[in-house]
Amino acid sequence: MNRATLTTVALVAGVACVAHGIGLRAQSPASKPAAVAPRPSATGVTTTDHEPLPGHPSRYWVVPDSLTLQTAQGLTGSLAQFARGARLIDAGNFAAGLPLVSVQPGLTSLAPYARYYTGVALLGLGRAAEADAAFAAVGNRADGYLKEALPLRMAESAMAQKDPKRAVAVLEQALREPKASRDEPLLLLGAAREAAGDRDGALTAYERVYYEFPLSDRAAEAEAAITRLRSPDVVVPDRMKRDLTRAEQLFNARRWTAARAAFVAVLPVATGADRDLAGLRIAESDHYLKKGKAAVTALQPYLRPGPFEAEARFFHLTATRALGDRVRYVTLARDLIADHPYSNWTEETLNNLASHFVGDDDEEADQVFRELATRFPRGRYAERAAWKIGWESYKKGRFTETAVTFEAAAAMFPRADYRPSWLYWAARSREQLGNQAAALAIYRVVAGDYLNSYYGRLASRALTARRELPVAPSVVSGRIEAAGGPLVPNETVIKALSSIELHDAALREVDYARRMWGDSPALQATTAWIRNQRALQGQTTDRFSDLRGAITIMRRAYPQFMAAGGEQLPDDVLRIIFPLDYWPLIKKYSDSYKFDPFLMTALIAQESTFTADVRSSANAVGLMQLIPPTARRYATKLGIRYSSGILTQPETNIQLGMRYFKDLMDRFGGAHFALASYNAGENRIARWIAERPGFDQDEFIDDIPFPETQNYVKRILGTADDYRRLYGERALPVRSALR
């Protein structure tokens, strides 16, 4: 065993022993890898404790029950009239919407909303006094979001009637609410005070918007008002500090252009360390804006010893690499590491330097990852370093080192995204060492924690092949509870708005509930459901963002879906995570080319999230994200007249995409190869196959050089099984909700 291996085993196992009290021992130089077989208990690896699932279907989220929703989808009478009117008013068509939103007996819980929309329409039509009466009629009936929105509209009405003092009083009262939204009422308050002649008070309100909410859409309006009202010769106390703090907020939010402009404005009046910080941030912004030469030049004054030296040197060497000077980049990186061995910027440098070597010099990359793990064993990139070290060891046949590295990392970082891969390959390594008991124990952990995922299914298949019993569910439901009271006080209103497809209003109610009473899985799931419905019903200008956002939010709300027992989540919840559309077309062309339709469904879900007109930054278009040259080639093969417009036609896009995928399957002979080629290109996959003769499928996938392609293949293969289990041969879009 070489010195690097000994260092890694001692380091990773030793840190894990200190942190967790596990009895791992580093291998001695005289021992042979095949002879080392730690007992499974020595790994410190156990299944994760998962939060119990709700004990009653109604506790998962705040959505209309099935009967209500089915009735709403065929809306008639007062509900249909109100919903239509509210949409017209939201779109600014006040005259058409007004007669439709009058209070009717059937509105019940939405009566306050009917009065509110009546007031908004009247205000929009210039009938402010009548609007006042409508808003007054809401009165104490306002609950949820309306309690916050009503004062804003009343203030606007007062302003329309040339009564800014009344508007000021209303808004100041609203701002006394401790958890209320701030930026909109503050902007209105500034305008009201300005109209009332209170210039200083107006400036105070505008400045709060400008400085406290720099990422808000209203910040630009506040800035214009400040410029209009503030005298150039007035000295504002602490203005430079406030401007610097605001610029930092923009920088941290990755608003590079706005941040750069803010730091440029601060630079002439800043002194000392503040001036250095502003200058450094301008240079860093240039780097992020891909102005490499400007960045290198601007960074020069900050490379000298001082509080910003390591940071400035990091960006200088990074910009040098971006300009193509690879040799000098490596020299500068090594110098920074030597001069500041434990700086956070050294950690960043080591991670980037390792990435620089990956693919071109794997031995050098391995050494840099080991250095990163040694210097920063619990740092930002420790999880990635553990994966790279362990995987390189696996490929070199150092299975003991692989197992020890991955088992220690899994124990040290139990919530890491790498954990399922660590554990799966630790089990594979234990098998290679002949320790079947340890391997089976770890396979059971992987299957228990990640059964409904790529690695969990690999582990489950490994257990089945060895005639092991299936793993017991690691996710359980809470005690069976009755439907009980409301999850949040405005639950009835959220359900009512959702049932008549006023999705934007429903989302505002959910956001209000989150701010007032705290976030929860149920509220997150409600947001996901509403966004999913809004997308599928065509009520959004960005279907892709809504569907993809709903997936992400629901996964966060109920991560238990991935573990053994996660299948017991209601199908309606799982259908948000795994949405489906265009099934007849998917099935038609899958059958035509003899594909697994659920693999094709997973491919389309990954590529476009079932959004027919989505276009990527690489100019890939449509459901199967075809680039025009490929689409043109296959249109010719199939005798289809090509035009750019056919790429957004669902059937044509699927037909062309699946024919292309068929050729990839025919050429490369496996779905994992075809998927990798679909993502990274045919020439690359041909080279990768040639460079990895004899690799098993799971080994090949985890050795794909591009992390994006690697995750792409794993995600689609895993998701295909989810679609198959959830929809089966009954795969039809289902919009029913839980009771």
XYZ file of C-alpha atoms in Angstrom:
739
model
C 0.000 0.000 0.000
C 1.439 3.395 -0.932
C 1.927 6.311 1.421
C -1.030 8.273 0.028
C -3.383 5.403 0.779
C -2.140 5.101 4.341
C -2.560 8.826 4.827
C -6.129 8.767 3.588
C -7.209 5.745 5.626
C -5.682 7.178 8.782
C -7.108 10.625 8.140
C -10.679 9.734 7.218
C -11.048 6.875 9.674
C -9.358 8.829 12.431
C -11.623 11.852 12.033
C -14.641 9.594 11.995
C -13.473 7.795 15.139
C -13.025 11.063 16.998
C -16.378 12.387 15.836
C -18.451 9.270 16.301
C -16.538 6.911 18.556
C -16.264 4.227 15.880
C -13.611 1.546 16.112
C -12.024 1.774 12.648
C -8.290 1.085 12.442
C -5.891 2.183 9.731
C -4.341 -0.690 7.843
C -0.738 -1.428 8.696
C 1.885 -1.362 5.935
C 2.441 -5.095 6.193
C -1.221 -6.093 5.830
C -2.834 -7.065 2.540
C -6.111 -5.474 1.365
C -7.870 -8.820 0.913
C -7.184 -9.809 4.518
C -8.821 -6.764 6.073
C -12.478 -7.412 6.838
C -13.894 -5.111 9.541
C -17.158 -6.225 11.097
C -20.209 -4.351 9.830
C -20.737 -2.781 13.243
C -17.344 -1.129 12.913
C -18.504 0.941 9.976
C -20.699 3.179 12.088
C -23.251 3.201 9.281
C -26.927 2.966 10.196
C -30.194 3.959 8.580
C -31.386 7.521 9.044
C -34.211 8.464 11.385
C -37.000 9.857 9.210
C -39.814 12.099 10.343
C -43.117 10.181 10.524
C -45.567 10.905 7.744
C -48.891 12.563 8.591
C -51.373 10.126 10.045
C -54.338 11.426 8.045
C -54.469 12.384 4.329
C -55.834 15.846 5.096
C -52.697 16.715 7.083
C -50.337 16.508 4.109
C -51.366 19.856 2.654
C -54.094 22.483 2.376
C -55.874 21.671 -0.885
C -59.497 21.196 -1.923
C -60.901 17.727 -1.425
C -61.712 15.597 -4.466
C -65.420 16.385 -4.546
C -64.904 20.135 -4.251
C -62.268 20.180 -6.956
C -64.280 18.074 -9.379
C -67.227 20.400 -8.879
C -65.053 23.458 -9.406
C -63.685 22.129 -12.680
C -67.196 22.400 -14.048
C -67.834 25.782 -12.442
C -71.233 27.306 -12.880
C -73.246 30.049 -11.204
C -71.848 32.527 -8.732
C -68.481 30.799 -8.249
C -67.768 30.711 -11.984
C -68.872 34.320 -12.326
C -66.689 35.475 -9.460
C -63.616 33.555 -10.689
C -63.984 35.034 -14.160
C -64.401 38.542 -12.785
C -61.415 38.248 -10.451
C -59.182 37.190 -13.337
C -60.354 40.121 -15.427
C -59.632 42.548 -12.593
C -56.195 41.006 -11.972
C -55.508 41.583 -15.671
C -56.529 45.253 -15.383
C -59.878 44.908 -17.148
C -61.820 46.629 -14.382
C -64.970 47.518 -16.302
C -65.563 43.951 -17.503
C -64.715 42.392 -14.151
C -66.704 44.661 -11.826
C -70.232 43.353 -12.480
C -69.032 39.761 -12.063
C -67.614 40.058 -8.528
C -70.659 41.257 -6.624
C -71.369 39.253 -3.485
C -73.598 36.243 -4.121
C -74.966 33.709 -1.622
C -72.824 30.903 -3.036
C -69.536 32.631 -2.301
C -69.588 31.973 1.474
C -65.937 32.100 2.591
C -64.992 34.167 -0.458
C -67.428 37.001 0.275
C -64.617 39.217 1.686
C -62.668 38.602 -1.508
C -65.698 39.607 -3.601
C -65.896 42.918 -1.729
C -62.143 43.404 -1.988
C -62.144 42.816 -5.763
C -65.126 45.158 -6.086
C -63.094 47.875 -4.372
C -60.030 47.201 -6.551
C -62.161 47.475 -9.715
C -63.832 50.672 -8.559
C -60.477 52.172 -7.669
C -59.134 51.223 -11.081
C -62.110 52.950 -12.696
C -61.442 56.178 -10.793
C -64.393 55.744 -8.404
C -62.342 56.011 -5.241
C -65.153 57.023 -2.871
C -67.171 53.965 -3.873
C -64.041 51.867 -3.491
C -63.748 53.111 0.096
C -67.219 51.815 0.797
C -66.378 48.406 -0.687
C -63.191 48.155 1.376
C -65.058 49.255 4.503
C -67.580 46.491 3.861
C -64.778 43.937 4.201
C -64.041 45.327 7.663
C -63.212 42.740 10.280
C -64.088 39.957 7.866
C -60.625 40.337 6.320
C -58.501 37.362 7.233
C -55.262 36.032 5.914
C -53.670 37.950 3.078
C -56.548 40.444 2.861
C -55.589 41.806 6.293
C -52.320 42.883 4.675
C -53.634 43.898 1.235
C -56.644 45.904 2.394
C -54.668 48.781 4.029
C -52.585 49.171 0.872
C -55.640 49.548 -1.321
C -57.285 51.891 1.206
C -54.148 54.048 1.172
C -54.206 54.135 -2.632
C -57.836 55.169 -2.492
C -57.033 57.977 -0.049
C -54.251 59.188 -2.328
C -56.615 59.140 -5.291
C -58.936 61.388 -3.279
C -56.100 63.831 -2.503
C -56.046 62.830 1.157
C -52.420 61.783 1.750
C -52.632 62.274 5.511
C -55.282 59.571 5.732
C -53.077 57.337 3.595
C -50.137 57.967 5.949
C -52.226 57.029 8.990
C -53.464 53.803 7.376
C -49.980 52.741 6.272
C -48.255 53.558 9.560
C -50.841 51.439 11.354
C -50.280 48.565 8.900
C -46.515 48.715 9.404
C -46.958 48.186 13.154
C -47.864 44.566 12.440
C -44.662 42.702 13.375
C -44.639 40.117 10.558
C -46.212 42.171 7.800
C -44.637 42.562 4.390
C -42.588 45.756 4.374
C -41.341 46.903 0.975
C -44.679 47.745 -0.700
C -46.240 49.605 2.242
C -42.995 51.515 2.841
C -42.887 52.644 -0.785
C -46.508 53.766 -0.577
C -45.785 55.475 2.733
C -42.969 57.419 1.099
C -45.307 58.586 -1.660
C -48.030 59.542 0.845
C -45.647 61.522 3.055
C -44.202 63.226 -0.016
C -47.715 64.216 -1.143
C -48.453 65.471 2.377
C -45.380 67.717 2.273
C -43.306 65.644 4.713
C -40.085 65.508 2.690
C -37.889 64.122 5.490
C -40.435 61.480 6.421
C -40.753 60.487 2.770
C -36.979 60.142 2.450
C -36.897 57.942 5.543
C -39.497 55.601 4.079
C -37.845 55.487 0.646
C -34.435 54.857 2.185
C -35.781 51.915 4.132
C -36.953 50.322 0.891
C -33.669 51.121 -0.844
C -31.378 49.853 1.914
C -33.412 47.112 3.571
C -34.791 45.547 0.390
C -32.110 45.976 -2.289
C -33.275 42.851 -4.128
C -36.899 44.008 -4.299
C -38.411 45.202 -7.565
C -39.408 48.359 -5.674
C -35.823 49.329 -4.835
C -35.374 51.111 -8.182
C -38.502 53.201 -7.581
C -37.224 54.098 -4.137
C -33.836 55.090 -5.565
C -35.471 57.399 -8.109
C -37.519 59.037 -5.345
C -34.444 59.517 -3.146
C -32.567 61.121 -6.044
C -35.517 63.426 -6.628
C -35.874 64.520 -2.993
C -32.384 64.575 -1.551
C -30.339 67.749 -1.925
C -26.881 67.001 -3.338
C -25.111 69.043 -0.663
C -26.792 67.322 2.292
C -24.464 65.072 4.298
C -26.268 61.913 5.353
C -24.810 60.239 8.471
C -23.520 56.703 7.871
C -24.534 56.872 4.228
C -21.256 55.327 3.039
C -21.614 52.403 5.453
C -25.213 51.863 4.398
C -24.264 52.027 0.721
C -21.446 49.555 1.309
C -23.746 47.134 3.143
C -26.290 47.378 0.338
C -23.614 46.733 -2.280
C -22.508 43.627 -0.349
C -26.072 42.353 -0.313
C -26.273 42.724 -4.078
C -22.906 41.005 -4.455
C -23.907 38.093 -2.233
C -27.087 37.733 -4.296
C -24.920 37.410 -7.426
C -26.331 40.580 -8.954
C -22.933 41.318 -10.447
C -23.823 44.304 -12.645
C -25.844 46.064 -9.947
C -23.252 45.229 -7.289
C -20.410 46.584 -9.386
C -22.265 49.848 -9.961
C -22.970 50.133 -6.229
C -19.306 49.598 -5.298
C -18.157 52.073 -7.960
C -20.452 54.669 -6.342
C -19.001 53.930 -2.886
C -15.322 53.919 -3.903
C -14.716 57.726 -4.032
C -16.015 58.308 -0.495
C -14.713 55.149 1.203
C -11.461 55.087 3.157
C -9.128 52.466 4.578
C -10.373 48.873 4.622
C -13.772 49.938 3.267
C -12.115 51.417 0.196
C -10.051 48.265 -0.305
C -13.171 46.125 -0.015
C -15.031 48.207 -2.590
C -12.114 48.065 -5.024
C -11.753 44.322 -4.535
C -15.451 43.737 -5.139
C -15.321 45.761 -8.359
C -12.512 43.512 -9.593
C -14.363 40.368 -8.516
C -17.506 41.568 -10.248
C -15.454 42.031 -13.418
C -14.326 38.422 -13.101
C -17.893 37.155 -12.727
C -18.970 39.334 -15.660
C -16.299 37.552 -17.766
C -14.089 40.602 -18.047
C -10.919 38.676 -17.238
C -8.284 41.187 -18.308
C -9.991 43.996 -16.416
C -10.219 41.784 -13.343
C -6.520 40.835 -13.430
C -5.533 44.478 -13.723
C -7.931 45.699 -11.033
C -6.769 43.031 -8.573
C -3.094 44.061 -8.635
C -3.240 46.586 -5.739
C -4.780 44.009 -3.407
C -2.219 41.221 -3.929
C 0.076 42.776 -1.328
C 0.014 41.540 2.299
C -3.131 42.660 4.063
C -6.581 41.520 5.189
C -7.761 40.848 1.608
C -4.561 39.320 0.240
C -5.646 35.659 0.117
C -9.024 36.530 -1.394
C -7.483 38.816 -4.009
C -4.890 36.178 -4.931
C -7.615 33.567 -5.302
C -9.555 35.697 -7.787
C -6.344 36.710 -9.546
C -5.293 33.125 -10.166
C -8.868 32.160 -11.123
C -9.025 34.984 -13.661
C -5.598 33.929 -14.947
C -6.930 30.440 -15.633
C -10.007 31.882 -17.358
C -7.662 33.788 -19.686
C -6.065 30.485 -20.700
C -2.711 30.649 -18.876
C -2.897 27.184 -17.321
C 0.771 26.908 -16.342
C 0.818 30.204 -14.479
C -2.518 29.307 -12.876
C -1.033 26.177 -11.288
C 2.013 28.128 -10.054
C -0.130 30.867 -8.517
C -2.415 28.284 -6.908
C 0.501 26.413 -5.329
C 1.956 29.675 -4.031
C -1.329 30.663 -2.374
C -1.669 27.222 -0.759
C 1.860 27.451 0.622
C 1.476 30.997 1.930
C -1.996 30.575 3.483
C -2.309 26.834 4.236
C -5.564 27.001 6.234
C -7.371 29.973 4.726
C -10.874 29.499 3.375
C -9.486 30.774 0.075
C -6.959 27.954 0.106
C -9.840 25.516 0.472
C -11.468 27.063 -2.607
C -8.142 26.969 -4.433
C -7.538 23.286 -3.663
C -11.002 22.324 -4.849
C -10.595 24.273 -8.092
C -7.051 23.010 -8.624
C -8.236 19.425 -8.249
C -10.999 20.106 -10.787
C -8.359 21.576 -13.098
C -6.464 18.264 -13.088
C -9.493 15.935 -13.311
C -9.572 14.144 -16.646
C -6.125 15.332 -17.757
C -4.039 14.147 -14.811
C -6.043 11.932 -12.469
C -3.014 11.091 -10.319
C -2.337 14.763 -9.637
C -6.051 15.384 -9.034
C -6.084 12.547 -6.505
C -3.173 14.070 -4.599
C -4.842 17.473 -4.495
C -8.113 15.979 -3.236
C -6.144 14.199 -0.508
C -4.506 17.465 0.468
C -7.937 19.112 0.544
C -9.302 16.360 2.821
C -6.274 16.570 5.125
C -6.340 20.339 5.550
C -10.129 20.750 5.662
C -11.649 17.450 6.889
C -15.000 19.063 7.639
C -14.834 21.845 5.111
C -17.132 22.918 2.327
C -15.662 20.424 -0.147
C -14.878 17.546 2.216
C -17.768 15.485 0.876
C -16.638 15.859 -2.726
C -13.041 15.097 -1.737
C -14.126 11.913 0.025
C -15.995 10.787 -3.095
C -13.065 11.499 -5.418
C -10.527 9.819 -3.131
C -12.661 6.740 -2.580
C -13.659 6.368 -6.237
C -10.080 6.673 -7.480
C -9.112 3.997 -4.938
C -11.911 1.740 -6.186
C -10.739 2.049 -9.785
C -7.193 1.162 -8.682
C -8.426 -1.935 -6.841
C -7.698 -0.541 -3.371
C -11.006 -1.789 -1.997
C -10.117 -1.561 1.696
C -9.256 2.102 1.325
C -12.442 2.687 -0.651
C -14.631 1.016 1.963
C -12.993 2.787 4.905
C -13.097 6.189 3.167
C -16.743 5.927 2.182
C -17.974 4.402 5.434
C -16.257 7.099 7.497
C -17.602 9.848 5.237
C -21.135 8.446 5.473
C -20.904 8.407 9.267
C -19.418 11.902 9.407
C -21.830 13.488 6.923
C -25.144 11.646 7.357
C -27.124 14.208 5.304
C -24.697 14.506 2.397
C -25.930 14.164 -1.171
C -23.007 11.793 -1.736
C -24.133 9.423 1.027
C -26.046 6.899 -1.134
C -23.124 6.633 -3.579
C -20.610 6.338 -0.747
C -22.540 3.521 0.861
C -23.315 1.632 -2.335
C -19.675 1.556 -3.370
C -18.561 0.730 0.164
C -20.797 -2.337 -0.080
C -19.407 -3.207 -3.507
C -15.888 -2.847 -2.099
C -16.669 -5.099 0.858
C -17.891 -7.692 -1.629
C -14.659 -7.411 -3.573
C -12.828 -8.087 -0.306
C -14.941 -11.184 0.322
C -16.760 -9.719 3.322
C -20.321 -10.609 2.338
C -21.801 -9.911 5.766
C -20.523 -6.325 5.812
C -21.595 -5.799 2.200
C -25.126 -7.050 2.864
C -25.442 -4.888 5.972
C -24.519 -1.776 4.000
C -26.761 -2.717 1.063
C -29.611 -2.879 3.543
C -28.829 0.641 4.775
C -28.786 1.957 1.207
C -32.071 0.248 0.387
C -33.623 1.393 3.661
C -32.725 5.056 3.258
C -32.884 5.379 -0.540
C -35.076 2.565 -1.876
C -36.950 4.844 -4.274
C -33.831 6.189 -5.944
C -31.090 5.038 -8.294
C -28.709 3.674 -5.657
C -31.472 2.300 -3.483
C -32.757 0.209 -6.373
C -29.251 -1.020 -7.188
C -28.863 -2.085 -3.565
C -32.304 -3.707 -3.538
C -31.451 -5.699 -6.671
C -28.176 -6.774 -5.084
C -30.068 -8.064 -2.047
C -32.624 -9.858 -4.228
C -29.864 -11.499 -6.276
C -28.420 -12.846 -3.034
C -31.851 -14.095 -1.926
C -32.021 -11.661 0.955
C -35.345 -10.540 2.391
C -36.589 -7.080 1.367
C -35.766 -4.237 3.736
C -38.396 -3.151 6.213
C -39.867 0.340 5.734
C -37.767 3.012 7.404
C -40.583 5.559 7.012
C -43.740 5.144 9.039
C -46.940 7.133 9.391
C -47.797 8.937 12.576
C -50.709 7.768 14.642
C -54.009 7.739 12.803
C -55.590 11.055 13.560
C -58.903 12.516 12.595
C -59.004 15.328 10.114
C -58.975 17.701 13.115
C -58.930 21.475 13.010
C -57.364 23.667 10.341
C -53.624 23.504 9.766
C -53.574 27.314 9.494
C -56.288 29.870 10.309
C -56.811 30.812 6.641
C -57.090 27.189 5.468
C -60.702 27.587 4.302
C -59.820 30.563 2.119
C -56.800 28.798 0.587
C -58.966 25.823 -0.335
C -61.760 27.997 -1.692
C -59.445 30.030 -3.922
C -57.699 26.885 -5.167
C -60.990 25.177 -5.939
C -61.955 27.920 -8.400
C -58.436 28.056 -9.852
C -57.489 31.497 -8.542
C -53.980 30.160 -8.073
C -52.099 33.444 -7.691
C -54.437 34.556 -4.910
C -54.123 31.159 -3.232
C -50.321 31.394 -3.331
C -50.464 34.825 -1.681
C -52.555 33.299 1.118
C -50.028 30.484 1.580
C -47.161 32.968 1.685
C -49.048 34.991 4.294
C -49.612 31.872 6.384
C -45.925 30.992 6.207
C -44.865 34.438 7.409
C -47.480 34.690 10.139
C -47.498 31.182 11.584
C -44.287 29.579 10.390
C -43.348 27.287 7.542
C -44.203 23.598 7.529
C -44.128 20.594 5.177
C -47.886 21.012 4.702
C -47.537 24.624 3.526
C -44.609 23.746 1.266
C -46.658 20.911 -0.224
C -49.590 23.287 -0.724
C -47.365 25.681 -2.663
C -46.121 22.786 -4.785
C -49.669 21.587 -5.532
C -50.898 25.067 -6.513
C -47.926 25.672 -8.819
C -48.423 22.268 -10.410
C -52.100 22.981 -11.015
C -51.386 26.452 -12.350
C -48.935 25.001 -14.867
C -51.110 22.113 -16.020
C -54.126 24.395 -16.408
C -52.202 26.876 -18.546
C -52.513 29.770 -16.118
C -48.854 30.736 -16.068
C -46.471 32.377 -18.492
C -43.692 30.053 -17.316
C -45.004 26.493 -17.193
C -41.489 25.056 -16.970
C -40.590 27.043 -13.842
C -43.876 26.181 -12.149
C -43.653 22.443 -12.822
C -39.953 22.228 -11.963
C -40.444 24.440 -8.925
C -43.327 22.281 -7.718
C -41.126 19.184 -7.971
C -38.343 20.786 -5.945
C -40.662 22.132 -3.268
C -42.529 18.840 -2.818
C -39.263 16.893 -2.560
C -38.218 19.306 0.183
C -41.566 19.018 1.947
C -41.591 15.210 2.039
C -38.064 13.870 1.465
C -39.290 10.606 2.995
C -40.573 9.634 -0.469
C -37.069 8.384 -1.279
C -36.765 5.910 1.600
C -38.217 2.447 2.018
C -41.827 3.047 2.975
C -41.955 6.309 1.038
C -44.296 4.579 -1.382
C -47.054 5.012 1.194
C -47.189 8.730 0.496
C -50.499 9.386 -1.265
C -50.286 9.091 -5.027
C -51.497 12.667 -5.413
C -48.442 13.886 -3.496
C -46.081 11.717 -5.534
C -47.622 12.936 -8.793
C -46.339 16.419 -7.993
C -42.794 15.033 -7.746
C -43.352 12.936 -10.867
C -45.716 14.922 -13.101
C -46.934 13.523 -16.408
C -48.299 15.000 -19.593
C -48.470 13.987 -23.263
C -48.786 10.316 -22.295
C -50.652 9.200 -25.451
C -47.844 10.580 -27.647
C -45.124 9.117 -25.429
C -46.797 5.711 -25.514
C -47.438 5.855 -29.257
C -43.834 6.485 -30.268
C -42.325 4.340 -27.505
C -44.327 1.409 -28.841
C -43.306 2.279 -32.389
C -39.595 2.136 -31.524
C -39.984 -0.636 -28.926
C -38.844 1.545 -26.030
C -39.825 1.358 -22.385
C -42.398 4.193 -22.289
C -41.519 5.000 -18.693
C -37.851 5.484 -19.580
C -38.976 7.892 -22.294
C -41.291 9.624 -19.828
C -38.385 10.082 -17.422
C -36.226 11.409 -20.258
C -38.815 14.021 -21.239
C -39.381 14.930 -17.583
C -35.664 15.574 -17.196
C -35.232 17.425 -20.484
C -38.252 19.733 -20.505
C -40.571 18.888 -17.595
C -43.300 18.386 -20.216
C -43.057 21.986 -21.470
C -43.469 21.982 -25.247
C -42.056 25.444 -25.967
C -39.116 25.548 -23.558
C -35.781 26.621 -25.034
C -32.416 26.098 -23.339
C -29.382 28.378 -23.303
C -27.797 25.934 -25.791
C -30.746 26.506 -28.174
C -32.259 23.073 -27.547
C -36.011 23.234 -28.075
C -39.161 21.419 -27.046
C -40.171 18.350 -25.105
C -37.058 16.330 -25.989
C -34.770 19.381 -26.237
C -33.557 18.946 -29.793
C -31.011 21.306 -31.270
C -31.951 22.520 -34.761
C -29.186 20.664 -36.716
C -30.175 17.320 -35.162
C -33.870 18.017 -35.685
C -33.284 18.980 -39.316
C -31.302 15.772 -39.943
C -33.985 13.538 -38.496
C -36.822 15.428 -40.122
C -35.158 14.636 -43.455
C -34.848 10.949 -42.498
C -38.534 10.776 -41.605
C -39.754 12.797 -44.576
C -40.971 15.687 -42.437
C -40.694 19.185 -43.857
C -38.417 21.049 -41.469
C -39.007 24.482 -39.998
C -38.054 25.899 -36.626
C -41.723 25.876 -35.640
C -42.014 22.084 -35.707
C -39.750 21.804 -32.661
C -42.464 23.218 -30.411
C -45.103 20.855 -31.821
C -45.349 18.096 -29.184
C -45.936 15.165 -31.534
C -43.259 16.115 -34.034
C -40.699 16.814 -31.323
C -41.348 13.451 -29.667
C -41.246 11.626 -33.009
C -37.901 13.184 -33.961
C -36.411 12.815 -30.487
C -37.306 9.165 -30.128
C -35.975 8.333 -33.589
C -32.710 10.002 -32.607
C -32.665 8.025 -29.357
C -33.277 4.798 -31.305
C -30.170 5.437 -33.389
C -28.172 6.012 -30.193
C -29.469 2.748 -28.758
C -28.624 0.905 -31.965
C -25.132 2.375 -32.039
C -24.138 2.006 -28.393
C -26.261 -0.938 -27.281
C -27.482 0.178 -23.875
C -29.868 2.705 -22.381
C -27.186 4.135 -20.094
C -24.875 4.698 -23.058
C -27.682 6.243 -25.114
C -28.677 8.567 -22.276
C -25.094 9.699 -21.739
C -24.764 10.338 -25.467
C -28.073 12.224 -25.582
C -26.709 14.585 -22.934
C -23.000 14.858 -23.736
C -22.720 13.952 -27.422
C -21.953 10.873 -29.486
C -18.221 11.468 -29.898
C -17.641 11.795 -26.174
C -19.541 8.655 -25.266
C -17.692 6.673 -27.929
C -14.392 7.807 -26.403
C -15.538 7.086 -22.847
C -16.594 3.550 -23.785
C -13.246 2.922 -25.472
C -11.381 4.187 -22.390
C -13.337 1.933 -19.998
C -13.337 -1.599 -21.368
C -14.874 -4.193 -19.078
C -16.620 -1.709 -16.788
C -19.926 -2.848 -15.353
C -22.876 -0.555 -16.026
C -22.869 0.953 -12.528
C -19.095 1.462 -12.680
C -19.275 3.120 -16.085
C -22.014 5.530 -14.983
C -20.146 6.669 -11.893
C -16.959 7.117 -13.911
C -18.522 9.448 -16.499
C -16.167 12.461 -16.468
C -18.930 15.086 -16.541
C -20.839 15.325 -13.228
C -23.839 16.791 -15.060
C -24.025 13.805 -17.445
C -23.397 11.335 -14.635
C -26.283 12.701 -12.581
C -28.462 12.983 -15.695
C -28.134 9.256 -16.454
C -28.699 8.193 -12.853
C -31.691 10.472 -12.428
C -33.456 9.216 -15.564
C -32.808 5.540 -14.855
C -34.095 5.968 -11.307
C -37.077 8.121 -12.242
C -38.219 5.638 -14.891
C -38.918 3.172 -12.088
C -40.832 5.830 -10.164
C -43.061 6.521 -13.177
C -43.600 2.822 -13.735
C -44.657 2.223 -10.139
C -46.810 5.326 -9.864
C -48.642 5.208 -13.167
C -48.238 1.703 -14.546
C -50.448 0.960 -17.498
C -52.988 3.450 -16.165
C -50.707 6.345 -17.012
C -53.124 9.202 -17.439
C -52.856 12.736 -16.057
C -54.644 12.734 -12.716
C -55.635 15.965 -10.994
C -57.630 14.621 -8.105
C -56.711 15.934 -4.688
C -56.777 14.433 -1.265
C -59.811 14.505 0.941
